[in-house]
Structure formats: structure tokens, C-alpha cells
Amino acid sequence: VEFYPWYTDDGMASQSAPATYTITSGMTAAEINSVIACAAPGSTVTFESGSHPGNLVIPAGREHLTLLLKNGAVINASSPCFDVQADFTTIKAQNIGGAKCVTVAGSNGIDVAAGLRNLTVDGLEITGPGNDGIHFAGVVTDVVLKDNFIHDLAGNGVFFGGQPAALTADGIDIHGNLFQNNGGKRIEAN
């Protein structure tokens, strides 16, 4: 008999088995961040159609999470839509262009911490008036950015704070993205 306890610590902060969580319109950023912070590796967090707050953090230690945005899901950010601090994170739209991250002036669409491995952003629309669409703070390893529509931003579509690195032959995969009406470059790497 296999047994997976709901929580793995006395503080009831971490779950042990992968699960699927549903985020509905009307939930606060704090409620959504609590779900993400407790999700076990391998879990999927699904955002239903409707408006959702930004400033959503994928904290270090929450590796192998998938954030799936259903068609019509809109993340309205007061700071970045997503702040990615964990390895092996996937943020994807149910269908190409079916979900949106709306930034505000002075913030990026997605902030990615330096030193992370394996980030995928797939099929998302990221729009302004914010700074960069996806902002990598430093060197990252193995990145997939595909089929995104990044437009009407004050900065770059994608900014790499350091040259990305690949652990495998296909570790850097950037294709099918559309960049339009951004104040900076489509993709910039320092």
C-alpha cells in the first residue's frame, strides 16, 4: 500500500504527491501564492478563464511545476505577472495566444532569477505598457520560449542579463515568437 500524506511537515507547508490545482477568477495573489508554495513537484496549477492578479511567485524549492493558463485567462499585474525562482518551471497557455499577461509601467511580464535551469514559456501573450516581456536577471540554463506574442512594451521582448547556457544540444530553443511595437530589442543578451 502506498500512502501519500497531504502534508509532509508539522507546519503544514509542503505536500508530498503531485496534484492538479484550479485557480478561479476572484482569488487573491496571496491565495494563489499559497497554492503554488504548497504544490508538490510535478503538480499542475490551472488558471481558469477570467481575470487573475499578478505578482505570482514560483519560489525556490517548487521545481517541476506547470502553470497552465486556460483560454481567456488574463493575469493583470501590479508588478510582474510571474516571478520565477524555481528550476524546471513551465508557464503555458492552453492554446497559442489564448491567455495573456498584462503588465504595468515599471514592471516586467515575467521575472526570472539568475542561475535557474529549464524554464519554458509557451503560447503566452505578454503586453504592455511594462518594461521587458520576459526578464532574465542573469545566466540561466536550458530555456524554451516558443509561440509567444510579446508586444507594446517599453523595453525588450526578452532580456537575458547574461548569455544563456545549454546543458544539452537543444537546451536553448527560441522559436515561433512574434515581437511587435516594443521600445527595445526583440531579444537582448548581455
CSV table of N, CA and C in Angstrom, one decimal, residues 75-77 81 100-109 125-133 149-155 180-183:
chain,number,residue,atom,x,y,z
A,75,ILE,N,-3.7,37.5,-16.6
A,75,ILE,CA,-3.0,37.9,-15.4
A,75,ILE,C,-2.8,39.4,-15.5
A,76,ASN,N,-3.5,40.2,-14.6
A,76,ASN,CA,-3.3,41.6,-14.6
A,76,ASN,C,-2.4,42.0,-13.5
A,77,ALA,N,-1.2,42.4,-13.9
A,77,ALA,CA,-0.1,42.5,-13.0
A,77,ALA,C,0.0,44.0,-12.4
A,81,CYS,N,3.8,39.6,-13.7
A,81,CYS,CA,2.8,38.6,-13.7
A,81,CYS,C,3.3,37.4,-12.9
A,100,LYS,N,-3.2,35.6,-21.4
A,100,LYS,CA,-2.5,36.9,-21.5
A,100,LYS,C,-1.9,37.3,-20.2
A,101,CYS,N,-0.7,37.9,-20.2
A,101,CYS,CA,-0.1,38.6,-19.1
A,101,CYS,C,-0.1,40.1,-19.5
A,102,VAL,N,-0.8,40.9,-18.7
A,102,VAL,CA,-0.9,42.4,-18.9
A,102,VAL,C,0.0,43.1,-17.9
A,103,THR,N,1.1,43.7,-18.3
A,103,THR,CA,2.0,44.4,-17.4
A,103,THR,C,1.6,45.8,-17.1
A,104,VAL,N,2.2,46.4,-16.1
A,104,VAL,CA,2.0,47.8,-15.8
A,104,VAL,C,3.4,48.5,-16.0
A,105,ALA,N,3.3,49.8,-16.1
A,105,ALA,CA,4.5,50.6,-16.3
A,105,ALA,C,5.5,50.3,-15.1
A,106,GLY,N,6.8,50.1,-15.5
A,106,GLY,CA,7.8,49.9,-14.4
A,106,GLY,C,8.0,48.5,-14.0
A,107,SER,N,7.2,47.5,-14.6
A,107,SER,CA,7.4,46.1,-14.2
A,107,SER,C,7.6,45.3,-15.5
A,108,ASN,N,8.1,44.1,-15.4
A,108,ASN,CA,8.3,43.2,-16.5
A,108,ASN,C,7.1,42.2,-16.5
A,109,GLY,N,6.9,41.5,-17.6
A,109,GLY,CA,5.9,40.5,-17.6
A,109,GLY,C,6.2,39.3,-16.8
A,125,GLU,N,0.6,35.4,-24.5
A,125,GLU,CA,0.6,36.8,-24.9
A,125,GLU,C,1.0,37.7,-23.8
A,126,ILE,N,2.1,38.5,-24.0
A,126,ILE,CA,2.6,39.4,-23.0
A,126,ILE,C,2.5,40.8,-23.6
A,127,THR,N,1.8,41.7,-22.9
A,127,THR,CA,1.6,43.0,-23.5
A,127,THR,C,1.8,44.1,-22.4
A,128,GLY,N,2.1,45.3,-22.9
A,128,GLY,CA,2.5,46.5,-22.1
A,128,GLY,C,1.3,47.2,-21.4
A,129,PRO,N,1.8,48.2,-20.7
A,129,PRO,CA,2.9,49.1,-21.0
A,129,PRO,C,4.2,48.9,-20.3
A,130,GLY,N,4.4,47.7,-19.7
A,130,GLY,CA,5.5,47.4,-18.8
A,130,GLY,C,6.8,47.5,-19.5
A,131,ASN,N,7.9,47.1,-18.8
A,131,ASN,CA,9.3,47.1,-19.3
A,131,ASN,C,9.5,45.9,-20.3
A,132,ASP,N,10.2,44.9,-19.8
A,132,ASP,CA,10.5,43.7,-20.7
A,132,ASP,C,9.4,42.7,-20.6
A,133,GLY,N,9.2,42.0,-21.7
A,133,GLY,CA,8.2,40.9,-21.6
A,133,GLY,C,8.7,39.8,-20.7
A,149,PHE,N,3.5,35.8,-28.1
A,149,PHE,CA,3.2,37.1,-28.7
A,149,PHE,C,3.6,38.2,-27.7
A,150,ILE,N,4.7,38.9,-27.9
A,150,ILE,CA,5.2,39.9,-26.9
A,150,ILE,C,5.2,41.2,-27.6
A,151,HIS,N,4.3,42.1,-27.0
A,151,HIS,CA,4.1,43.4,-27.8
A,151,HIS,C,3.7,44.6,-26.9
A,152,ASP,N,3.9,45.8,-27.4
A,152,ASP,CA,3.6,47.0,-26.8
A,152,ASP,C,4.2,47.2,-25.5
A,153,LEU,N,5.5,46.9,-25.3
A,153,LEU,CA,6.2,47.1,-24.1
A,153,LEU,C,7.2,48.3,-24.2
A,154,ALA,N,7.6,48.9,-23.1
A,154,ALA,CA,8.5,50.0,-23.2
A,154,ALA,C,10.0,49.5,-23.4
A,155,GLY,N,10.2,48.2,-23.0
A,155,GLY,CA,11.6,47.6,-23.1
A,155,GLY,C,11.7,46.6,-24.2
A,180,GLN,N,6.3,42.7,-31.4
A,180,GLN,CA,5.7,43.8,-32.1
A,180,GLN,C,5.6,45.1,-31.2
A,181,ASN,N,6.0,46.2,-31.8
A,181,ASN,CA,5.8,47.5,-31.1
A,181,ASN,C,6.4,47.6,-29.7
A,182,ASN,N,7.6,47.0,-29.5
A,182,ASN,CA,8.3,47.2,-28.3
A,182,ASN,C,9.3,48.3,-28.4
A,183,GLY,N,9.6,49.0,-27.3
A,183,GLY,CA,10.5,50.1,-27.3
A,183,GLY,C,12.0,49.7,-27.4
